Amino acid sequence: MSSSYDVIVIGLGGMGSAAAYRLAGRGVRVLGLERFTPGHNRGSSHGGSRVTRQAYFEDPAYVPLLLRAAELWEQIERDSGRSVVTYTGGVMIGSPDSRTVAGSRVSAEQWGLEHEMLDAAEIRARFPTLRPADDEVALYEAMAGFVRPEASVLAHLQLAGQAGAELHFEETVAEWTADPSGEGVRVTTDHDSYTADRLVICPGAWAPKLLADLGIEFEIERQVMYWFGPDGGTAPFLPNVHPIYIWELDAGAQFYGFPAIDGPDGGAKIAMFRGGQICTPETIDRDVRDAEVEAIRGYMRPRIPTLPGRLLHAATCMYTNTADEHFVIAPHPAHRQVTVACGFSGHGFKFVPVVGEILADLATEGATAHPIGLFDPARKALT
């Protein structure tokens, strides 16, 4: 039997690595358990880049968390010595009444976020690679850009270890149990069995297995990320001149993309926002088909004509979706000593440092000052 801990954290991807760091930084005896290697590419925290933005079309309730996350990203970079976040500016493009544009504008106006509204001619003039239709508009915000997910995970793990956390990799959790009295947990892995006063579960796409008793139906979705070498080179796509973007089409589908952030041979990354194949972590198809490449080219050709040139490479990841696409962050309804963070639905990574802070609050204090009512697992949309 291994030593007992104050808190065990299951899953050391984006959210779990941040939780382990914030807990250890408070002097808590932390054990972190991860089935893969540090910063692996088998879940949802890889692919070189994730969009960060503040004028949030999903719901204005997210904005205070994004403002805090921006503060914490700076602290993580400073303390770890790693480059994690880059602000390039960003455009949310679509029809004026599209969710992407109208929702972003509501959040920006409600929270007093600096932004500009651009018509199609202004978009083309400022960002010559983009070709919106005449009736499309964009919300531009300077505080948008990208986060590097692998660098974030490694930075949080580095800081967690420096703060005293014990981190185990390539160790798979088989089961966890919580004492009915509300005091204590046991976690059994393929290596050992551990006890602790509290448990934090950040399972990613393994939520359906590890949180089967939560009463939520999670849907795991395969997503493909593509990197193209633009015709004419990457110069017009460099981060100092090119924004991140989310583009909503007439039918409500969205694609998103980044500047060329990894030099002339790295290309520019683009992907669809949802609409992928349903899968499990065990059944996900890691191969990318020619038809999928041609489909994403079809979206790009009329809108970013020079981008769908040579495909450099492609990779898959997984979204863990809830029915309403909002997160689940809360004490487990049946076990007060267990905290859960899951269902980030493809838009959660930008929140990593503040979610880590929230999870540390919940695990040590049982409550948090951060506004997380939207993420209650008992909300109507999930029951």
Short mmCIF file of N, CA and C in Angstrom, two decimals, residues 32-160:
data_model
loop_
_atom_site.label_atom_id
_atom_site.label_comp_id
_atom_site.label_asym_id
_atom_site.label_seq_id
_atom_site.Cartn_x
_atom_site.Cartn_y
_atom_site.Cartn_z
N GLY A 32 -0.50 12.86 -8.49
CA GLY A 32 -1.10 12.96 -9.82
C GLY A 32 -0.90 11.67 -10.59
N LEU A 33 -1.96 11.18 -11.23
CA LEU A 33 -1.91 9.92 -11.97
C LEU A 33 -2.28 10.15 -13.43
N GLU A 34 -1.46 9.66 -14.34
CA GLU A 34 -1.68 9.84 -15.77
C GLU A 34 -1.37 8.54 -16.51
N ARG A 35 -2.29 8.11 -17.38
CA ARG A 35 -2.12 6.84 -18.07
C ARG A 35 -1.06 6.89 -19.16
N PHE A 36 -0.74 8.08 -19.66
CA PHE A 36 0.24 8.21 -20.73
C PHE A 36 1.47 8.99 -20.24
N THR A 37 2.32 9.37 -21.17
CA THR A 37 3.52 10.14 -20.84
C THR A 37 3.17 11.63 -20.71
N PRO A 38 4.05 12.44 -20.12
CA PRO A 38 3.77 13.88 -19.98
C PRO A 38 3.60 14.56 -21.35
N GLY A 39 2.53 15.34 -21.48
CA GLY A 39 2.30 16.09 -22.72
C GLY A 39 2.02 15.21 -23.92
N HIS A 40 1.34 14.07 -23.70
CA HIS A 40 1.09 13.09 -24.76
C HIS A 40 0.11 13.61 -25.81
N ASN A 41 -0.05 12.83 -26.89
CA ASN A 41 -0.93 13.22 -28.00
C ASN A 41 -2.08 12.25 -28.18
N ARG A 42 -2.53 11.62 -27.11
CA ARG A 42 -3.59 10.61 -27.23
C ARG A 42 -4.95 11.09 -26.77
N GLY A 43 -5.03 12.32 -26.27
CA GLY A 43 -6.30 12.80 -25.74
C GLY A 43 -6.77 14.09 -26.40
N SER A 44 -6.77 15.17 -25.63
CA SER A 44 -7.34 16.43 -26.11
C SER A 44 -6.44 17.63 -25.85
N SER A 45 -5.20 17.40 -25.41
CA SER A 45 -4.30 18.50 -25.03
C SER A 45 -3.04 18.48 -25.88
N HIS A 46 -3.23 18.41 -27.20
CA HIS A 46 -2.09 18.39 -28.11
C HIS A 46 -2.49 19.06 -29.42
N GLY A 47 -1.54 19.14 -30.35
CA GLY A 47 -1.83 19.73 -31.64
C GLY A 47 -1.19 21.09 -31.85
N GLY A 48 -0.33 21.51 -30.92
CA GLY A 48 0.47 22.70 -31.13
C GLY A 48 -0.18 24.02 -30.83
N SER A 49 -1.50 24.11 -30.90
CA SER A 49 -2.16 25.40 -30.67
C SER A 49 -3.63 25.20 -30.32
N ARG A 50 -4.13 26.10 -29.51
CA ARG A 50 -5.55 26.21 -29.19
C ARG A 50 -5.91 27.69 -29.19
N VAL A 51 -7.09 28.02 -29.69
CA VAL A 51 -7.54 29.41 -29.73
C VAL A 51 -7.79 29.92 -28.31
N THR A 52 -7.38 31.15 -28.06
CA THR A 52 -7.83 31.86 -26.87
C THR A 52 -8.49 33.15 -27.31
N ARG A 53 -9.56 33.52 -26.63
CA ARG A 53 -10.33 34.72 -26.95
C ARG A 53 -11.12 35.11 -25.72
N GLN A 54 -11.66 36.34 -25.71
CA GLN A 54 -12.40 36.81 -24.55
C GLN A 54 -13.83 37.21 -24.87
N ALA A 55 -14.10 37.73 -26.06
CA ALA A 55 -15.47 38.06 -26.47
C ALA A 55 -16.15 36.74 -26.82
N TYR A 56 -16.74 36.11 -25.81
CA TYR A 56 -17.07 34.69 -25.90
C TYR A 56 -18.49 34.47 -26.38
N PHE A 57 -18.65 33.93 -27.60
CA PHE A 57 -19.99 33.77 -28.14
C PHE A 57 -20.79 32.68 -27.45
N GLU A 58 -20.11 31.75 -26.77
CA GLU A 58 -20.82 30.66 -26.11
C GLU A 58 -21.72 31.15 -24.99
N ASP A 59 -21.27 32.13 -24.21
CA ASP A 59 -22.07 32.70 -23.12
C ASP A 59 -21.24 33.79 -22.45
N PRO A 60 -21.83 34.95 -22.16
CA PRO A 60 -21.07 36.00 -21.46
C PRO A 60 -20.59 35.56 -20.08
N ALA A 61 -21.21 34.53 -19.50
CA ALA A 61 -20.82 34.08 -18.16
C ALA A 61 -19.38 33.57 -18.12
N TYR A 62 -18.82 33.21 -19.26
CA TYR A 62 -17.44 32.74 -19.30
C TYR A 62 -16.42 33.86 -19.16
N VAL A 63 -16.80 35.09 -19.47
CA VAL A 63 -15.81 36.17 -19.60
C VAL A 63 -14.99 36.40 -18.33
N PRO A 64 -15.61 36.47 -17.14
CA PRO A 64 -14.76 36.68 -15.94
C PRO A 64 -13.70 35.60 -15.78
N LEU A 65 -14.00 34.39 -16.15
CA LEU A 65 -13.02 33.32 -16.06
C LEU A 65 -11.90 33.52 -17.07
N LEU A 66 -12.24 34.01 -18.24
CA LEU A 66 -11.23 34.29 -19.26
C LEU A 66 -10.30 35.42 -18.84
N LEU A 67 -10.86 36.43 -18.19
CA LEU A 67 -10.02 37.53 -17.72
C LEU A 67 -9.04 37.04 -16.66
N ARG A 68 -9.50 36.17 -15.78
CA ARG A 68 -8.59 35.61 -14.78
C ARG A 68 -7.57 34.67 -15.44
N ALA A 69 -8.01 33.90 -16.42
CA ALA A 69 -7.08 33.00 -17.11
C ALA A 69 -5.94 33.78 -17.75
N ALA A 70 -6.24 34.96 -18.33
CA ALA A 70 -5.20 35.77 -18.95
C ALA A 70 -4.14 36.18 -17.93
N GLU A 71 -4.57 36.52 -16.72
CA GLU A 71 -3.62 36.85 -15.67
C GLU A 71 -2.76 35.64 -15.31
N LEU A 72 -3.39 34.49 -15.22
CA LEU A 72 -2.66 33.30 -14.79
C LEU A 72 -1.73 32.77 -15.88
N TRP A 73 -2.10 32.93 -17.16
CA TRP A 73 -1.17 32.53 -18.22
C TRP A 73 0.14 33.30 -18.10
N GLU A 74 0.06 34.59 -17.82
CA GLU A 74 1.27 35.40 -17.64
C GLU A 74 2.12 34.85 -16.50
N GLN A 75 1.47 34.51 -15.40
CA GLN A 75 2.18 33.98 -14.24
C GLN A 75 2.85 32.64 -14.56
N ILE A 76 2.15 31.79 -15.29
CA ILE A 76 2.70 30.48 -15.65
C ILE A 76 3.94 30.66 -16.53
N GLU A 77 3.87 31.55 -17.50
CA GLU A 77 5.02 31.80 -18.36
C GLU A 77 6.21 32.32 -17.54
N ARG A 78 5.94 33.25 -16.67
CA ARG A 78 7.00 33.86 -15.86
C ARG A 78 7.65 32.82 -14.95
N ASP A 79 6.85 32.01 -14.29
CA ASP A 79 7.39 31.08 -13.30
C ASP A 79 8.02 29.84 -13.92
N SER A 80 7.53 29.43 -15.09
CA SER A 80 8.06 28.22 -15.72
C SER A 80 9.18 28.52 -16.71
N GLY A 81 9.23 29.75 -17.20
CA GLY A 81 10.20 30.10 -18.23
C GLY A 81 9.83 29.58 -19.60
N ARG A 82 8.60 29.13 -19.79
CA ARG A 82 8.14 28.60 -21.07
C ARG A 82 7.22 29.60 -21.76
N SER A 83 7.27 29.65 -23.09
CA SER A 83 6.33 30.45 -23.86
C SER A 83 5.06 29.63 -24.06
N VAL A 84 3.95 30.15 -23.59
CA VAL A 84 2.70 29.39 -23.59
C VAL A 84 1.61 30.08 -24.40
N VAL A 85 1.48 31.40 -24.30
CA VAL A 85 0.38 32.10 -24.95
C VAL A 85 0.92 33.24 -25.81
N THR A 86 0.29 33.45 -26.98
CA THR A 86 0.64 34.53 -27.89
C THR A 86 -0.64 35.21 -28.35
N TYR A 87 -0.67 36.53 -28.25
CA TYR A 87 -1.84 37.29 -28.69
C TYR A 87 -1.58 37.85 -30.07
N THR A 88 -2.39 37.43 -31.02
CA THR A 88 -2.24 37.83 -32.41
C THR A 88 -3.40 38.72 -32.87
N GLY A 89 -4.43 38.85 -32.02
CA GLY A 89 -5.70 39.39 -32.47
C GLY A 89 -6.51 38.28 -33.13
N GLY A 90 -7.81 38.46 -33.15
CA GLY A 90 -8.66 37.44 -33.73
C GLY A 90 -9.91 38.02 -34.34
N VAL A 91 -10.42 37.35 -35.39
CA VAL A 91 -11.66 37.76 -36.04
C VAL A 91 -12.68 36.64 -35.95
N MET A 92 -13.89 37.00 -35.55
CA MET A 92 -15.03 36.11 -35.55
C MET A 92 -15.90 36.52 -36.73
N ILE A 93 -15.98 35.67 -37.75
CA ILE A 93 -16.56 36.05 -39.03
C ILE A 93 -17.85 35.28 -39.28
N GLY A 94 -18.81 35.96 -39.89
CA GLY A 94 -20.06 35.34 -40.28
C GLY A 94 -21.07 36.40 -40.64
N SER A 95 -22.32 35.99 -40.76
CA SER A 95 -23.38 36.97 -40.97
C SER A 95 -23.56 37.77 -39.67
N PRO A 96 -24.10 38.99 -39.77
CA PRO A 96 -24.24 39.80 -38.56
C PRO A 96 -25.04 39.14 -37.45
N ASP A 97 -26.00 38.28 -37.80
CA ASP A 97 -26.83 37.64 -36.77
C ASP A 97 -26.37 36.21 -36.45
N SER A 98 -25.23 35.80 -36.95
CA SER A 98 -24.72 34.47 -36.64
C SER A 98 -24.31 34.41 -35.17
N ARG A 99 -24.32 33.19 -34.63
CA ARG A 99 -23.92 33.02 -33.23
C ARG A 99 -22.49 33.51 -33.02
N THR A 100 -21.61 33.20 -33.97
CA THR A 100 -20.20 33.56 -33.82
C THR A 100 -20.02 35.06 -33.69
N VAL A 101 -20.70 35.82 -34.53
CA VAL A 101 -20.55 37.28 -34.51
C VAL A 101 -21.43 37.91 -33.44
N ALA A 102 -22.72 37.62 -33.49
CA ALA A 102 -23.65 38.27 -32.55
C ALA A 102 -23.35 37.89 -31.11
N GLY A 103 -23.05 36.61 -30.87
CA GLY A 103 -22.74 36.19 -29.51
C GLY A 103 -21.46 36.82 -28.99
N SER A 104 -20.45 36.92 -29.85
CA SER A 104 -19.21 37.58 -29.45
C SER A 104 -19.46 39.05 -29.12
N ARG A 105 -20.30 39.69 -29.91
CA ARG A 105 -20.59 41.12 -29.67
C ARG A 105 -21.32 41.31 -28.35
N VAL A 106 -22.26 40.44 -28.03
CA VAL A 106 -22.98 40.54 -26.76
C VAL A 106 -22.00 40.46 -25.59
N SER A 107 -21.10 39.48 -25.63
CA SER A 107 -20.13 39.34 -24.55
C SER A 107 -19.22 40.56 -24.45
N ALA A 108 -18.76 41.04 -25.59
CA ALA A 108 -17.86 42.20 -25.59
C ALA A 108 -18.54 43.42 -25.02
N GLU A 109 -19.78 43.65 -25.42
CA GLU A 109 -20.49 44.84 -24.95
C GLU A 109 -20.87 44.70 -23.48
N GLN A 110 -21.30 43.53 -23.06
CA GLN A 110 -21.71 43.34 -21.67
C GLN A 110 -20.54 43.55 -20.71
N TRP A 111 -19.36 43.13 -21.10
CA TRP A 111 -18.20 43.19 -20.21
C TRP A 111 -17.24 44.33 -20.55
N GLY A 112 -17.60 45.18 -21.49
CA GLY A 112 -16.76 46.32 -21.82
C GLY A 112 -15.42 45.93 -22.42
N LEU A 113 -15.39 44.85 -23.21
CA LEU A 113 -14.16 44.41 -23.84
C LEU A 113 -13.88 45.23 -25.09
N GLU A 114 -12.63 45.62 -25.28
CA GLU A 114 -12.27 46.37 -26.47
C GLU A 114 -12.45 45.48 -27.71
N HIS A 115 -13.12 46.03 -28.71
CA HIS A 115 -13.35 45.27 -29.93
C HIS A 115 -13.70 46.23 -31.05
N GLU A 116 -13.68 45.74 -32.27
CA GLU A 116 -14.09 46.50 -33.45
C GLU A 116 -15.02 45.63 -34.29
N MET A 117 -15.98 46.27 -34.92
CA MET A 117 -16.82 45.59 -35.89
C MET A 117 -16.33 45.98 -37.28
N LEU A 118 -16.05 44.98 -38.11
CA LEU A 118 -15.51 45.20 -39.45
C LEU A 118 -16.49 44.68 -40.49
N ASP A 119 -16.71 45.48 -41.56
CA ASP A 119 -17.50 44.95 -42.67
C ASP A 119 -16.56 44.17 -43.59
N ALA A 120 -17.14 43.59 -44.65
CA ALA A 120 -16.35 42.70 -45.51
C ALA A 120 -15.17 43.42 -46.14
N ALA A 121 -15.38 44.64 -46.59
CA ALA A 121 -14.28 45.37 -47.22
C ALA A 121 -13.17 45.66 -46.21
N GLU A 122 -13.54 45.96 -45.00
CA GLU A 122 -12.52 46.23 -43.96
C GLU A 122 -11.76 44.96 -43.59
N ILE A 123 -12.44 43.82 -43.57
CA ILE A 123 -11.75 42.56 -43.30
C ILE A 123 -10.71 42.30 -44.38
N ARG A 124 -11.11 42.46 -45.66
CA ARG A 124 -10.20 42.19 -46.77
C ARG A 124 -9.01 43.14 -46.75
N ALA A 125 -9.26 44.38 -46.41
CA ALA A 125 -8.18 45.37 -46.41
C ALA A 125 -7.17 45.11 -45.29
N ARG A 126 -7.67 44.74 -44.13
CA ARG A 126 -6.78 44.54 -42.99
C ARG A 126 -6.09 43.18 -43.04
N PHE A 127 -6.81 42.17 -43.53
CA PHE A 127 -6.26 40.81 -43.56
C PHE A 127 -6.42 40.26 -44.98
N PRO A 128 -5.47 40.56 -45.86
CA PRO A 128 -5.64 40.25 -47.29
C PRO A 128 -5.79 38.77 -47.62
N THR A 129 -5.40 37.89 -46.71
CA THR A 129 -5.58 36.46 -47.00
C THR A 129 -7.03 36.03 -46.92
N LEU A 130 -7.88 36.82 -46.24
CA LEU A 130 -9.27 36.43 -45.98
C LEU A 130 -10.18 37.04 -47.04
N ARG A 131 -11.15 36.25 -47.51
CA ARG A 131 -12.07 36.69 -48.56
C ARG A 131 -13.52 36.48 -48.12
N PRO A 132 -14.02 37.28 -47.20
CA PRO A 132 -15.42 37.12 -46.80
C PRO A 132 -16.38 37.55 -47.91
N ALA A 133 -17.57 37.00 -47.88
CA ALA A 133 -18.62 37.45 -48.80
C ALA A 133 -19.02 38.87 -48.44
N ASP A 134 -19.66 39.56 -49.38
CA ASP A 134 -20.01 40.97 -49.17
C ASP A 134 -20.93 41.18 -47.99
N ASP A 135 -21.75 40.17 -47.65
CA ASP A 135 -22.71 40.35 -46.55
C ASP A 135 -22.17 39.80 -45.22
N GLU A 136 -20.90 39.42 -45.18
CA GLU A 136 -20.31 38.93 -43.93
C GLU A 136 -19.59 40.06 -43.21
N VAL A 137 -19.54 39.93 -41.89
CA VAL A 137 -18.86 40.92 -41.04
C VAL A 137 -17.98 40.16 -40.06
N ALA A 138 -17.24 40.92 -39.25
CA ALA A 138 -16.39 40.28 -38.24
C ALA A 138 -16.32 41.14 -37.01
N LEU A 139 -16.21 40.49 -35.87
CA LEU A 139 -15.80 41.16 -34.65
C LEU A 139 -14.31 40.88 -34.48
N TYR A 140 -13.54 41.96 -34.33
CA TYR A 140 -12.10 41.84 -34.11
C TYR A 140 -11.80 42.19 -32.67
N GLU A 141 -10.99 41.34 -32.01
CA GLU A 141 -10.50 41.66 -30.67
C GLU A 141 -9.01 41.42 -30.61
N ALA A 142 -8.30 42.35 -30.01
CA ALA A 142 -6.85 42.24 -29.91
C ALA A 142 -6.44 41.15 -28.93
N MET A 143 -7.24 40.92 -27.89
CA MET A 143 -6.90 39.93 -26.85
C MET A 143 -7.34 38.53 -27.25
N ALA A 144 -7.06 38.18 -28.49
CA ALA A 144 -7.28 36.82 -28.98
C ALA A 144 -5.95 36.34 -29.53
N GLY A 145 -5.78 35.04 -29.54
CA GLY A 145 -4.53 34.48 -30.02
C GLY A 145 -4.52 32.98 -29.84
N PHE A 146 -3.37 32.45 -29.46
CA PHE A 146 -3.29 31.00 -29.30
C PHE A 146 -2.48 30.62 -28.08
N VAL A 147 -2.87 29.48 -27.51
CA VAL A 147 -2.16 28.84 -26.41
C VAL A 147 -1.53 27.57 -26.96
N ARG A 148 -0.33 27.27 -26.50
CA ARG A 148 0.33 26.02 -26.89
C ARG A 148 0.00 24.94 -25.85
N PRO A 149 -0.82 23.96 -26.21
CA PRO A 149 -1.31 23.01 -25.20
C PRO A 149 -0.22 22.14 -24.59
N GLU A 150 0.68 21.61 -25.42
CA GLU A 150 1.73 20.77 -24.85
C GLU A 150 2.62 21.58 -23.91
N ALA A 151 2.96 22.80 -24.31
CA ALA A 151 3.80 23.65 -23.46
C ALA A 151 3.09 23.98 -22.16
N SER A 152 1.77 24.18 -22.23
CA SER A 152 0.99 24.45 -21.02
C SER A 152 1.04 23.28 -20.06
N VAL A 153 0.78 22.08 -20.58
CA VAL A 153 0.79 20.89 -19.73
C VAL A 153 2.16 20.71 -19.08
N LEU A 154 3.22 20.83 -19.88
CA LEU A 154 4.57 20.62 -19.35
C LEU A 154 4.94 21.71 -18.35
N ALA A 155 4.49 22.94 -18.58
CA ALA A 155 4.77 24.02 -17.62
C ALA A 155 4.08 23.76 -16.30
N HIS A 156 2.80 23.36 -16.34
CA HIS A 156 2.08 23.09 -15.10
C HIS A 156 2.67 21.88 -14.37
N LEU A 157 3.07 20.85 -15.12
CA LEU A 157 3.68 19.69 -14.48
C LEU A 157 5.02 20.06 -13.85
N GLN A 158 5.80 20.86 -14.55
CA GLN A 158 7.07 21.33 -14.01
C GLN A 158 6.87 22.06 -12.69
N LEU A 159 5.91 22.98 -12.68
CA LEU A 159 5.67 23.77 -11.47
C LEU A 159 5.05 22.92 -10.37
N ALA A 160 4.21 21.96 -10.75
CA ALA A 160 3.64 21.05 -9.75
C ALA A 160 4.74 20.26 -9.07
#
